[in-house]
Amino acid sequence: MSALDTSDQRTQRNRNGTESDFSDQVSRPWTLQRAQIWSVVVLVVVAFVWSIRRVGLSFSGIAEIIEGWPATWRLLGRMVPPFIPSEDWDVVTSAAFDTFFMAFAGTALGLVLGIPLGLLSARNVMPWAPVRGLAKLAIVFSRAIPALVFAIFFVRIYGIGVLPGVIAIGIHSIGMIGKLTADAAEDIDPGPREGVASTGAGPMQDLSTGVWSQMVPTVITISLYRLELDFRSAPILGWVGAGGIGVLLRAYQGSLRYQEMLGVTLLIVVLVIVLEALSALTRHALLGTTERLSGKVKQSKSNRLGSGLASPGTKIADWIIDRSKQRATLRNQLSPRRLTPPWTTERVKVNTVGLIFSALLVLSLIIPDIGADEVITGSGNIPEMLRRLTPNDWSWFTDRIVSDLIDTLGIGISATGLALLFAIPFSFLAASNTAPGRFVYLCSRSFMLLVRCAPELVVAVIFVAAIGPGPRAGSLALAIAMFGFITKLFADAIEEARQGIRDGVTSTGSTRLQESTTAVLPQVITSKISNSMYLLDVAVRNSAVVGIVGGGGIGFLVINASRQLEWETLGGIIFCIFLVVYAIELLATWVRRKVT
Amino acid sequence: MASPDDGNVIVPDSGEAAVKVINLVKTFDNGSVTALDRVSFTVPKGQLLVIIGLSGSGKSTLLRHLNRLHLPTEGSVEVLGQDVPALTRPELRILRRNIGFVFQQFNIVGRVTCIENVLSGALGRIRGPRIGAMMYPKWLRVEAFEQLDRVGLADRAWQRTDTLSGGQQQRVAIARSLMQKPKIVLADEPVASLDPEISGQVMDLLVQCCIEDEITVLCSLHQVDLALGWAHRLIGLRDGKVVLDSPVDESLDHNRVMDVYRELDPTGAKRDEYVSSDIDPIS
C-alpha cells in the first residue's frame, strides 16, 4: 500500500513540475555489462595506440604517405606506362593460366579434405569427442598458417613449380572450409534428421539425407567464396617459387623492371575481377533460383490465405473423387521417363555449371603439367621433412623471434585500426541506401572493388620501395588491403539495414546524418564489431607474410630460415606463428560471441 | 459440437498388442522436471488411438518414447513385441522402419524434391547413403510415386518441397511414412500448424491410408472434435499422468473429454501457469 502511495505522489509532483524525483535516474546506471563494454573499448584504444607506436607510424598514417610521397611518385613514375614486352607474352599468358588452374585445383583439394574434416568436427555429426578434437586441431592449424608459409615449405619438398602452390592452397583452404562446414552442419534444422532417423535410416544415410541435403547451398557458397580468396592469393605464391604469375612478378621486381611489374600487376587485377564476376554468376545460377522460389512461396501463401477467405474450400469427398481422376491420368504419365527428374531450365543450369566445373578440374590437373611421379617422389620426403622441422631443443629460439612476433602483432593491429578508421565512414558512402547520391555510390563502390583486387603483397612491395623496408611499410600496405576487405562487408551490412526503422527516425524530422547514426548504426553495430574482430584475425595472419617482401615482422625470419635451410628454426617459427594467430583467433571469436 | 454418433467406429480385433507401455516415467534435467508419470496403456493392433492434453502435458514425449527418440527413465515400452529400450542399434533401425512418424513441423528437407523426401522413407530398406532421387533404384521410385499419388501430389513429385503449402508438405511427410510400409504410425500433432479446413483434409487422408494399410495409429491432437470423428479410443494426459482412457462410443461424454483441458485446481494458484502454457498453435 505504502509503495503505491509514494509512486502516486511522485508522479503527481512531476506532473506539477514542482520537483523531479527522476534527476537521479537520468544517467544510465552502471551495470556489469556496461563496465565490461567500456573496459573493452579502452583496451581496444590502448592496443591501437600501442601498435601504431610499435610500427612507428603517425596516427592517421597520412604523415608517412606525405613524407614518402616524392619517393612513391618517382617509383610510380618508373612504373607507367605499364607494359609487357611482346617476347614475354607467351610466358605471361601461360603463367596466368597456371595461376588460374593452380587456384582452382588448390580449392578443389581444400574441399576434398576440408568438408570431411569439417563434418568430423561438428558436434551433431561426430558424437565422439576425441575425433572431433583432432579434426578441430587440424582445421585450426591449417587456418592459422598463411598459404605463403605453406608454399615455402612445399617448394622445398616438391621443388619449384605449380604443384607446391596447389598443395599449399589446398592445405591452407582446409581451415576455412572445415570451420565453415562445421558451422553449417551445426546450424541445420534437427527436425528433418529426426524424420530420417525415424524411418530406420543408418548413420551414413542420416548423414547424406538428413544432414548433407540441408547443407548443400551453404557448401556451394563456401566453395565459391574460398575459390575467390584462392584466386586472390594464388598470384602471390609464385613469389616464393610456387609457380604461376608470381614468379614473373618476382623476376621483374628483382631486375627493377617496374613497368613490366605494374603490367603484370594490372593483369592480375583484371584476372581477379573477371574471376570474381564469374563466381558471382555461378552463385546466381546455382542459388539465385532459391531466392526467386522463396519469393514465389510467399506469394502463393498469401494467395492461398486470400482464396481461403473467399471460398469455403473443397469438401473432402470432392477431393477424393478428384484424386481418383488424377490417379487415372497419372497411370498414363507413369512412363519410365517420369521416373527421372524432368529437364527443367533449372536442372539444365545446375548440370551445366557442374559440367563446367568438372571440366575445369580436369584441365587444372592437365594444363599446369603436374606429373604423378612428381607427387609421389615429393610426398615420400614429407615425413623426413616433418622430422627435420621438429626442433630438438630451444637453440633456435632467439630474442629476434620474440621482437619480430611482437612487430607482427603490431602490424596486424595497427593495420586493422587504420583500415577501420577509414572504412567506417567510407562504408556509408559505398552502401546504396545511405550514399548521398547515385554518383557517389558508384564511385565509392568501384574504388572499393579496385582496392580489394590489388594483391596486398604487391602493394607492400610498392610501400617498401617508397618509404623503405620495415613494419611501417608493412602496416600501411596491409591497412590498404584490409580497407578494401572490410569496407565491402560493412557496406553490405548497411544495405541490409531495415528501411522501416529508418523511416521511423526520418519522420521525426532528422537530418540524413542523424538518421544514419540513429537508425542505421545501431542495426549494424553488432555485425560491424563482429566483422572487425574477423578483420583483426585476418590481418594478424597476413602480417606474418608481409615480412617476406620486407614489410617487417616475422615473415623475414621465415623466408630467411628457409633460404639457409635452418629447418628447426623454420619449424619453431611456424609453431610460434600458430600460437600467436590462434590466440588472436580465440580472442576474436570470444568477442564476437559476446556481441552477437 | 460433434458427438461420437457415427457408425464408422470399427472395433479393432482384439489380437496381440501393437504397443504396450507399463509404468513409463520420464524426467528431464536430472529429475527436476517430470514429463511422464507412471503412464500405462496397451494398444491392440489396428486401433486408432488419439492422445489429447494441454501443451506440455507429455503427449510428444510419450510418442517419442515409442521409437526411442527418447529413452525412458523408468518403466517398460514394448512395441510390436519388442522391448524398445533394450534394442541394439541394428534392431532399433528395423523397428523404426516399422514405425512411421508424422511430425507437427513436417520435418522434411525443404530444399529437395518431394519425391526425394518420400524416397527417404525407404532408407531403412536399402543400404548405404543416398544423395539425390536418382540414386534410389527405379522400383523404389515407382513405389514413391504411388505413395505420392495416394496423398494426391504425384504431379508435384519433381517440385521442391518448400514451394508447397503447409498442408501439402504434411501430405508429403505422410507419404514418406507410408513409404516405410509401417505397421504403426505415430503422429505428433500432425495438423497443429495447419488451418482448420486443411487440418480436416490431412487427418482424413492419414486415417484413410492407415485403415487401407491396416496400420495402428497413435496420434496426439488438440482438436477434440476432430478426434471424436474417427478415433477408436481417447487417452487424456495432464501433467504427465493418464487422466482419461476411454473408447469413443455413446458412453463417452463430451464434457468428460473437455475436462482434460479444464482447470481443476480449486485454489486457482496455478491458473496463470495454465493460461500461459495453453497456447494453441491453431489460433
XYZ file of C-alpha atoms in Angstrom, chain A:
596
model
C 0.000 0.000 0.000
C 2.663 2.455 1.001
C 4.721 1.754 -2.067
C 1.715 2.575 -4.184
C 1.243 5.840 -2.327
C 4.748 7.127 -2.830
C 4.749 6.347 -6.510
C 1.453 8.183 -6.829
C 2.862 11.191 -5.077
C 5.917 11.087 -7.241
C 4.020 11.216 -10.499
C 1.851 13.919 -9.018
C 4.786 16.089 -8.199
C 6.352 15.567 -11.570
C 3.242 16.499 -13.396
C 3.020 19.700 -11.396
C 6.608 20.391 -12.291
C 7.409 21.392 -8.750
C 10.029 18.822 -8.094
C 11.536 15.952 -10.083
C 12.433 12.674 -8.478
C 13.940 11.414 -11.746
C 17.022 13.592 -11.544
C 18.966 10.725 -10.050
C 17.827 8.399 -12.828
C 18.554 10.359 -15.970
C 22.048 8.967 -16.418
C 22.386 5.347 -17.398
C 23.078 3.063 -14.447
C 26.422 1.282 -14.358
C 25.793 -2.390 -14.887
C 28.410 -5.073 -15.046
C 27.795 -5.436 -18.757
C 28.275 -1.732 -19.356
C 31.511 -1.771 -17.367
C 32.697 -4.721 -19.447
C 31.909 -2.965 -22.704
C 33.742 0.188 -21.675
C 36.792 -1.678 -20.441
C 36.930 -3.488 -23.779
C 36.673 -0.150 -25.597
C 39.521 1.269 -23.514
C 41.601 -1.834 -24.157
C 40.982 -1.574 -27.895
C 42.093 2.074 -27.939
C 45.188 1.279 -25.882
C 46.063 -1.625 -28.184
C 45.670 0.580 -31.236
C 47.844 3.379 -29.790
C 50.459 0.860 -28.760
C 50.523 -0.815 -32.183
C 50.815 2.491 -34.036
C 53.806 3.446 -31.899
C 55.305 -0.010 -32.227
C 55.385 0.098 -36.018
C 56.450 3.740 -35.947
C 53.533 5.404 -37.659
C 51.647 8.614 -37.056
C 48.019 8.250 -36.056
C 46.457 8.542 -39.453
C 49.310 7.127 -41.462
C 48.887 10.168 -43.657
C 52.117 11.811 -42.498
C 54.089 8.835 -43.775
C 52.279 8.843 -47.070
C 53.077 12.555 -47.481
C 56.656 12.046 -46.365
C 57.105 9.094 -48.676
C 55.176 10.769 -51.438
C 58.145 12.017 -53.533
C 59.728 8.575 -53.466
C 56.411 6.883 -54.190
C 55.791 9.333 -57.006
C 59.199 8.595 -58.501
C 58.536 4.882 -58.214
C 55.102 5.186 -59.767
C 56.701 7.333 -62.471
C 59.040 4.497 -63.291
C 56.049 2.142 -63.429
C 53.995 3.971 -66.054
C 53.125 3.256 -68.691
C 52.699 -0.382 -67.647
C 53.725 -2.707 -70.382
C 54.620 -6.305 -71.023
C 57.249 -6.871 -73.709
C 55.914 -8.854 -76.662
C 58.623 -11.518 -76.319
C 57.364 -12.188 -72.787
C 53.703 -12.552 -73.760
C 53.898 -16.324 -74.145
C 55.426 -16.711 -70.721
C 52.960 -14.303 -69.149
C 49.845 -15.945 -70.596
C 50.977 -19.441 -69.697
C 51.836 -18.210 -66.201
C 48.398 -16.606 -65.920
C 46.742 -19.881 -66.937
C 48.929 -21.765 -64.478
C 47.853 -19.399 -61.717
C 44.204 -19.839 -62.546
C 44.363 -23.609 -62.575
C 46.599 -23.672 -59.523
C 43.977 -21.776 -57.544
C 41.238 -23.997 -58.914
C 42.970 -27.288 -58.155
C 44.038 -25.973 -54.761
C 40.483 -25.082 -53.812
C 39.291 -28.486 -55.025
C 41.910 -30.166 -52.837
C 40.833 -27.980 -49.932
C 37.198 -29.006 -50.436
C 38.004 -32.709 -50.690
C 39.949 -32.605 -47.434
C 38.134 -29.798 -45.642
C 34.499 -30.894 -45.920
C 35.015 -34.336 -44.311
C 37.195 -32.737 -41.616
C 34.508 -30.123 -41.029
C 31.833 -32.795 -40.678
C 34.063 -34.746 -38.301
C 34.429 -31.669 -36.108
C 30.680 -30.894 -35.978
C 29.120 -31.726 -32.640
C 25.880 -33.018 -34.096
C 27.589 -35.248 -36.678
C 30.529 -36.739 -34.766
C 29.455 -37.803 -31.306
C 32.940 -38.967 -30.318
C 34.824 -36.071 -28.696
C 38.444 -37.183 -29.312
C 37.841 -37.422 -33.068
C 36.178 -34.005 -33.027
C 39.137 -32.573 -31.150
C 41.669 -33.960 -33.639
C 39.675 -32.677 -36.613
C 39.374 -29.265 -34.974
C 43.112 -29.141 -34.314
C 43.887 -29.851 -37.979
C 41.408 -27.164 -39.042
C 42.762 -24.557 -36.647
C 46.350 -25.264 -37.637
C 45.779 -25.015 -41.377
C 43.814 -21.803 -40.884
C 46.480 -20.190 -38.744
C 49.425 -20.779 -41.074
C 49.357 -18.482 -44.130
C 49.319 -20.132 -47.557
C 52.624 -18.435 -48.353
C 54.335 -20.156 -45.422
C 52.933 -23.494 -46.546
C 54.194 -22.652 -50.034
C 57.726 -22.058 -48.748
C 57.630 -25.453 -47.089
C 56.190 -27.341 -50.053
C 58.564 -25.699 -52.533
C 61.371 -27.287 -50.531
C 59.667 -30.667 -50.853
C 58.389 -30.700 -54.429
C 60.771 -28.215 -55.991
C 59.870 -25.015 -57.822
C 56.649 -25.325 -59.822
C 52.879 -25.326 -59.686
C 52.481 -28.463 -57.563
C 53.667 -26.917 -54.265
C 51.328 -23.998 -54.960
C 48.346 -26.311 -55.405
C 49.139 -28.185 -52.229
C 49.824 -25.020 -50.232
C 46.496 -23.511 -51.307
C 44.719 -26.803 -50.638
C 46.161 -27.288 -47.166
C 45.532 -23.693 -46.143
C 41.984 -23.793 -47.538
C 41.143 -26.786 -45.343
C 40.970 -24.469 -42.355
C 38.313 -22.085 -43.538
C 36.320 -24.704 -45.436
C 36.413 -27.062 -42.473
C 35.371 -24.411 -39.982
C 32.512 -23.073 -42.099
C 31.359 -26.609 -42.965
C 31.267 -27.482 -39.281
C 29.276 -24.316 -38.541
C 26.879 -25.120 -41.389
C 26.406 -28.672 -40.117
C 25.769 -27.489 -36.568
C 23.265 -24.933 -37.849
C 20.991 -27.378 -39.669
C 17.432 -27.945 -38.552
C 17.394 -31.121 -36.421
C 13.772 -31.795 -37.372
C 14.336 -33.415 -40.782
C 17.085 -35.531 -39.230
C 14.596 -36.940 -36.750
C 12.309 -37.543 -39.676
C 15.038 -39.516 -41.442
C 16.078 -41.340 -38.264
C 12.532 -42.495 -37.600
C 12.363 -44.178 -40.998
C 15.043 -46.542 -39.698
C 17.973 -44.993 -41.553
C 21.559 -45.854 -40.641
C 24.223 -43.311 -39.668
C 25.593 -42.808 -43.204
C 22.058 -42.464 -44.581
C 21.302 -39.938 -41.853
C 24.411 -38.010 -42.890
C 23.511 -37.961 -46.575
C 19.757 -37.468 -46.381
C 19.288 -35.732 -43.047
C 22.402 -33.542 -42.840
C 24.053 -33.128 -46.212
C 20.927 -32.366 -48.222
C 20.268 -29.403 -45.937
C 23.838 -28.143 -46.170
C 24.259 -28.048 -49.937
C 23.536 -24.329 -50.525
C 25.872 -23.300 -47.718
C 28.595 -25.585 -49.033
C 28.241 -24.065 -52.509
C 28.550 -20.581 -51.038
C 31.588 -21.636 -49.019
C 33.260 -23.222 -52.057
C 32.785 -20.180 -54.267
C 33.914 -17.818 -51.528
C 37.028 -19.894 -50.947
C 37.666 -20.038 -54.685
C 37.589 -16.230 -54.819
C 40.033 -15.975 -51.921
C 42.338 -18.521 -53.525
C 42.263 -16.712 -56.865
C 43.473 -13.709 -54.940
C 46.250 -15.442 -53.045
C 47.478 -17.690 -55.877
C 49.269 -14.933 -57.873
C 51.408 -14.179 -54.827
C 52.604 -17.724 -54.178
C 54.945 -17.576 -57.149
C 56.959 -15.052 -55.164
C 58.463 -17.926 -53.156
C 58.684 -20.242 -56.172
C 55.312 -21.956 -56.093
C 54.574 -21.383 -59.760
C 52.260 -19.106 -61.671
C 52.380 -15.430 -62.384
C 54.034 -14.514 -59.099
C 57.315 -15.935 -60.409
C 57.328 -13.280 -63.106
C 56.384 -10.595 -60.611
C 59.390 -11.561 -58.545
C 61.675 -11.684 -61.570
C 60.628 -8.235 -62.792
C 60.930 -6.737 -59.332
C 64.335 -8.356 -58.886
C 65.629 -6.860 -62.128
C 63.976 -3.492 -61.330
C 61.779 -3.637 -64.435
C 58.963 -1.705 -62.798
C 56.921 -1.063 -65.935
C 56.648 -4.796 -66.550
C 55.902 -5.312 -62.889
C 52.946 -2.944 -62.981
C 51.832 -4.548 -66.238
C 51.690 -7.960 -64.596
C 50.018 -6.485 -61.514
C 47.286 -4.949 -63.631
C 46.867 -8.247 -65.422
C 46.376 -9.910 -62.033
C 43.820 -7.278 -61.023
C 41.887 -7.782 -64.249
C 42.053 -11.552 -63.805
C 40.760 -11.329 -60.247
C 37.897 -9.041 -61.295
C 36.902 -11.381 -64.126
C 37.040 -14.413 -61.866
C 35.034 -12.665 -59.178
C 32.362 -11.835 -61.737
C 32.319 -15.459 -62.906
C 31.969 -16.646 -59.343
C 29.074 -14.254 -58.779
C 27.410 -15.567 -61.946
C 27.885 -19.147 -60.805
C 26.442 -18.382 -57.404
C 23.468 -16.752 -59.043
C 22.935 -19.701 -61.390
C 23.084 -22.211 -58.535
C 21.498 -20.342 -55.657
C 19.747 -17.318 -57.138
C 16.874 -19.606 -58.024
C 16.342 -20.279 -54.335
C 15.555 -16.645 -53.702
C 13.136 -16.496 -56.558
C 11.469 -19.675 -55.381
C 11.114 -18.495 -51.816
C 9.574 -15.306 -53.169
C 7.090 -17.446 -55.019
C 6.253 -19.370 -51.883
C 5.397 -16.176 -50.056
C 3.179 -15.156 -52.916
C 1.375 -18.475 -53.129
C 0.899 -18.485 -49.362
C -0.852 -15.146 -49.434
C -2.900 -16.324 -52.392
C -3.931 -19.391 -50.504
C -4.967 -17.400 -47.476
C -6.801 -14.948 -49.673
C -8.738 -17.629 -51.518
C -9.434 -19.396 -48.229
C -11.271 -16.305 -47.075
C -13.220 -16.038 -50.301
C -14.414 -19.614 -50.690
C -15.036 -22.281 -48.084
C -12.733 -24.682 -49.915
C -13.340 -28.098 -51.385
C -15.059 -30.782 -49.386
C -13.028 -33.828 -48.671
C -15.357 -36.050 -50.695
C -14.960 -33.969 -53.817
C -11.319 -34.006 -53.185
C -11.136 -37.792 -53.044
C -13.072 -38.064 -56.297
C -10.669 -35.575 -57.768
C -7.857 -37.752 -56.586
C -9.126 -40.879 -58.342
C -9.348 -38.849 -61.530
C -5.794 -37.755 -61.014
C -4.800 -41.330 -60.474
C -6.209 -42.309 -63.845
C -4.256 -39.587 -65.604
C -1.213 -40.440 -63.598
C -1.206 -44.029 -64.770
C -0.637 -42.683 -68.238
C 2.103 -40.404 -67.036
C 3.848 -43.124 -65.086
C 6.037 -43.995 -68.028
C 9.648 -44.842 -67.186
C 10.614 -41.340 -68.292
C 8.676 -39.796 -65.472
C 10.848 -41.642 -63.001
C 13.771 -39.425 -63.852
C 13.647 -35.752 -62.990
C 12.330 -33.609 -65.839
C 14.844 -31.385 -67.651
C 13.689 -28.069 -66.304
C 15.739 -24.965 -67.062
C 16.981 -25.080 -63.520
C 18.242 -28.616 -63.817
C 19.929 -27.766 -67.107
C 21.593 -24.788 -65.448
C 22.825 -26.725 -62.458
C 24.112 -29.564 -64.621
C 25.884 -27.185 -66.985
C 27.638 -25.443 -64.124
C 28.570 -28.823 -62.698
C 29.958 -29.973 -66.046
C 31.987 -26.798 -66.497
C 33.474 -27.173 -63.056
C 34.388 -30.816 -63.600
C 35.972 -29.890 -66.932
C 37.959 -27.108 -65.260
C 39.078 -29.524 -62.582
C 40.356 -31.983 -65.177
C 42.049 -29.161 -67.072
C 43.662 -27.866 -63.910
C 45.375 -31.204 -63.487
C 46.498 -31.337 -67.138
C 47.469 -27.780 -68.118
C 49.944 -26.900 -65.353
C 51.674 -30.203 -66.128
C 51.667 -31.896 -62.743
C 53.212 -35.336 -63.039
C 52.119 -38.214 -60.850
C 55.752 -39.233 -60.271
C 56.456 -35.721 -59.057
C 53.695 -36.061 -56.485
C 54.840 -39.494 -55.356
C 58.572 -38.800 -55.021
C 57.912 -35.476 -53.327
C 55.378 -36.872 -50.906
C 57.857 -39.523 -49.857
C 60.011 -36.749 -48.416
C 57.290 -35.300 -46.237
C 57.857 -37.468 -43.138
C 61.585 -36.770 -43.323
C 60.925 -33.046 -43.696
C 58.499 -33.001 -40.782
C 61.094 -34.759 -38.659
C 63.663 -32.138 -39.576
C 61.211 -29.335 -38.851
C 60.619 -30.561 -35.307
C 63.030 -28.732 -33.025
C 65.081 -30.878 -30.669
C 65.985 -28.082 -28.285
C 65.498 -24.372 -27.793
C 68.654 -23.296 -29.674
C 66.534 -21.857 -32.485
C 64.742 -19.536 -30.108
C 66.197 -16.030 -30.164
C 65.149 -12.617 -28.912
C 64.779 -11.619 -32.533
C 61.894 -14.048 -32.915
C 60.082 -12.554 -29.929
C 60.554 -8.973 -31.067
C 59.560 -9.832 -34.637
C 56.443 -11.605 -33.397
C 55.510 -8.510 -31.402
C 56.155 -6.451 -34.537
C 53.858 -8.782 -36.436
C 51.137 -8.258 -33.843
C 51.712 -4.521 -34.060
C 51.415 -4.571 -37.843
C 48.207 -6.586 -37.659
C 46.559 -4.418 -35.008
C 47.631 -1.081 -36.499
C 46.565 -2.148 -39.979
C 43.170 -3.195 -38.602
C 42.814 0.096 -36.751
C 43.789 2.233 -39.730
C 41.547 0.245 -42.041
C 38.594 0.670 -39.669
C 39.269 4.386 -39.237
C 38.719 4.924 -42.931
C 36.314 2.089 -43.647
C 33.582 3.058 -41.166
C 32.753 6.437 -42.738
C 33.521 5.220 -46.227
C 31.175 2.242 -45.966
C 28.216 4.607 -45.630
C 29.185 6.138 -48.971
C 29.510 2.716 -50.564
C 26.084 1.468 -49.429
C 23.274 2.202 -51.862
C 20.799 3.151 -49.150
C 22.959 5.650 -47.279
C 25.095 7.158 -50.052
C 24.269 10.835 -50.691
C 23.750 10.149 -54.369
C 23.942 7.583 -57.088
C 27.185 9.025 -58.440
C 28.968 8.989 -55.081
C 27.765 5.442 -54.504
C 29.071 4.173 -57.843
C 32.433 5.920 -57.425
C 32.874 4.586 -53.887
C 31.884 1.072 -54.882
C 34.297 0.963 -57.830
C 37.122 2.396 -55.736
C 36.451 -0.197 -53.063
C 36.404 -3.069 -55.572
C 39.624 -1.870 -57.184
C 41.380 -1.748 -53.805
C 40.053 -5.218 -52.999
C 41.570 -6.710 -56.124
C 45.105 -5.364 -55.709
C 47.294 -8.154 -54.290
C 48.481 -6.968 -50.876
C 51.975 -8.277 -51.371
C 52.396 -6.088 -54.454
C 51.112 -3.085 -52.524
C 53.647 -3.996 -49.853
C 56.419 -4.086 -52.426
C 55.489 -0.574 -53.556
C 55.443 0.753 -49.999
C 58.726 -0.922 -49.173
C 60.285 0.709 -52.211
C 58.725 4.062 -51.346
C 59.238 4.501 -47.592
C 61.884 1.887 -47.014
C 61.667 -1.610 -45.520
C 60.278 -2.144 -42.053
C 56.998 -2.541 -40.203
C 55.813 0.920 -41.309
C 55.582 -0.167 -44.936
C 54.011 -3.495 -43.998
C 51.416 -1.859 -41.792
C 50.358 0.694 -44.418
C 50.191 -1.898 -47.191
C 48.152 -4.233 -45.038
C 45.890 -1.363 -43.956
C 45.036 -0.683 -47.601
C 44.318 -4.317 -48.314
C 42.220 -4.640 -45.148
C 40.374 -1.437 -46.014
C 39.142 -2.966 -49.263
C 38.238 -6.178 -47.499
C 36.265 -4.683 -44.613
C 34.515 -1.865 -46.499
C 32.676 -4.423 -48.594
C 31.495 -6.349 -45.534
C 30.397 -3.113 -43.830
C 28.632 -1.700 -46.880
C 26.770 -4.976 -47.431
C 25.668 -4.984 -43.785
C 24.396 -1.406 -44.104
C 22.441 -2.293 -47.209
C 20.657 -4.972 -45.205
C 19.500 -2.489 -42.556
C 15.723 -2.359 -42.277
C 14.105 0.543 -44.062
C 11.155 0.714 -41.657
C 13.292 1.764 -38.700
C 14.964 4.410 -40.839
C 11.589 5.752 -41.908
C 10.631 5.963 -38.255
C 13.626 8.137 -37.472
C 13.317 10.234 -40.629
C 9.706 11.006 -39.793
C 10.828 12.713 -36.586
C 12.397 15.343 -38.819
C 16.003 14.221 -38.543
C 18.783 15.064 -40.940
C 20.385 12.455 -43.126
C 23.410 12.139 -40.876
C 21.236 11.863 -37.753
C 19.211 9.192 -39.439
C 22.366 7.242 -40.308
C 23.689 7.376 -36.764
C 20.370 6.738 -35.022
C 18.619 4.278 -37.289
C 21.337 2.535 -39.270
C 24.318 2.388 -36.939
C 22.557 0.548 -34.073
C 21.290 -2.006 -36.559
C 24.712 -2.729 -37.996
C 26.900 -2.175 -34.941
C 26.971 -5.792 -33.807
C 27.801 -7.046 -37.264
C 30.427 -4.305 -37.539
C 32.102 -5.338 -34.316
C 31.916 -8.967 -35.295
C 33.373 -8.216 -38.729
C 36.086 -6.050 -37.180
C 37.209 -8.907 -34.987
C 37.282 -11.132 -38.025
C 39.353 -8.458 -39.739
C 41.840 -8.460 -36.863
C 42.089 -12.213 -37.184
C 42.800 -11.958 -40.928
C 45.180 -9.011 -40.532
C 47.361 -10.708 -37.934
C 47.565 -13.784 -40.135
C 48.573 -11.713 -43.142
C 51.005 -9.605 -41.153
C 53.102 -12.729 -40.794
C 53.527 -12.617 -44.560
C 54.390 -9.015 -45.447
C 57.851 -9.532 -43.977
C 58.669 -11.767 -46.919
C 58.889 -8.683 -49.142
C 60.491 -6.510 -46.451
C 57.371 -5.254 -44.711
C 58.618 -6.096 -41.236
C 57.521 -8.740 -38.779
C 58.193 -12.449 -38.565
C 57.914 -13.084 -42.321
C 61.513 -12.091 -42.904
C 62.772 -14.749 -40.484
C 60.565 -17.367 -42.170
C 61.966 -16.766 -45.618
C 65.471 -16.438 -44.194
C 65.343 -19.725 -42.336
C 64.026 -21.401 -45.450
C 66.795 -19.958 -47.648
C 69.515 -21.008 -45.235
C 67.934 -24.430 -44.735
C 67.623 -23.947 -40.982
C 64.802 -26.417 -40.612
C 64.484 -26.460 -36.862
C 64.276 -22.677 -36.804
C 61.632 -22.724 -39.525
C 59.586 -25.321 -37.657
C 59.891 -23.386 -34.416
C 58.851 -20.114 -36.041
C 55.856 -21.745 -37.726
C 54.799 -23.060 -34.340
C 55.171 -19.584 -32.823
C 53.084 -18.046 -35.616
C 50.459 -20.680 -34.961
C 50.352 -19.805 -31.268
C 50.029 -16.062 -31.858
C 47.449 -16.361 -34.634
C 45.465 -18.912 -32.670
C 45.462 -16.729 -29.570
C 44.142 -13.812 -31.621
C 41.535 -16.062 -33.202
C 40.337 -17.233 -29.793
C 40.107 -13.624 -28.638
C 38.256 -12.643 -31.800
C 35.711 -15.464 -31.508
C 35.229 -14.700 -27.818
C 34.438 -11.049 -28.521
C 32.220 -11.970 -31.477
C 30.234 -14.349 -29.324
C 29.873 -11.662 -26.648
C 28.430 -9.064 -29.003
C 26.069 -11.240 -31.006
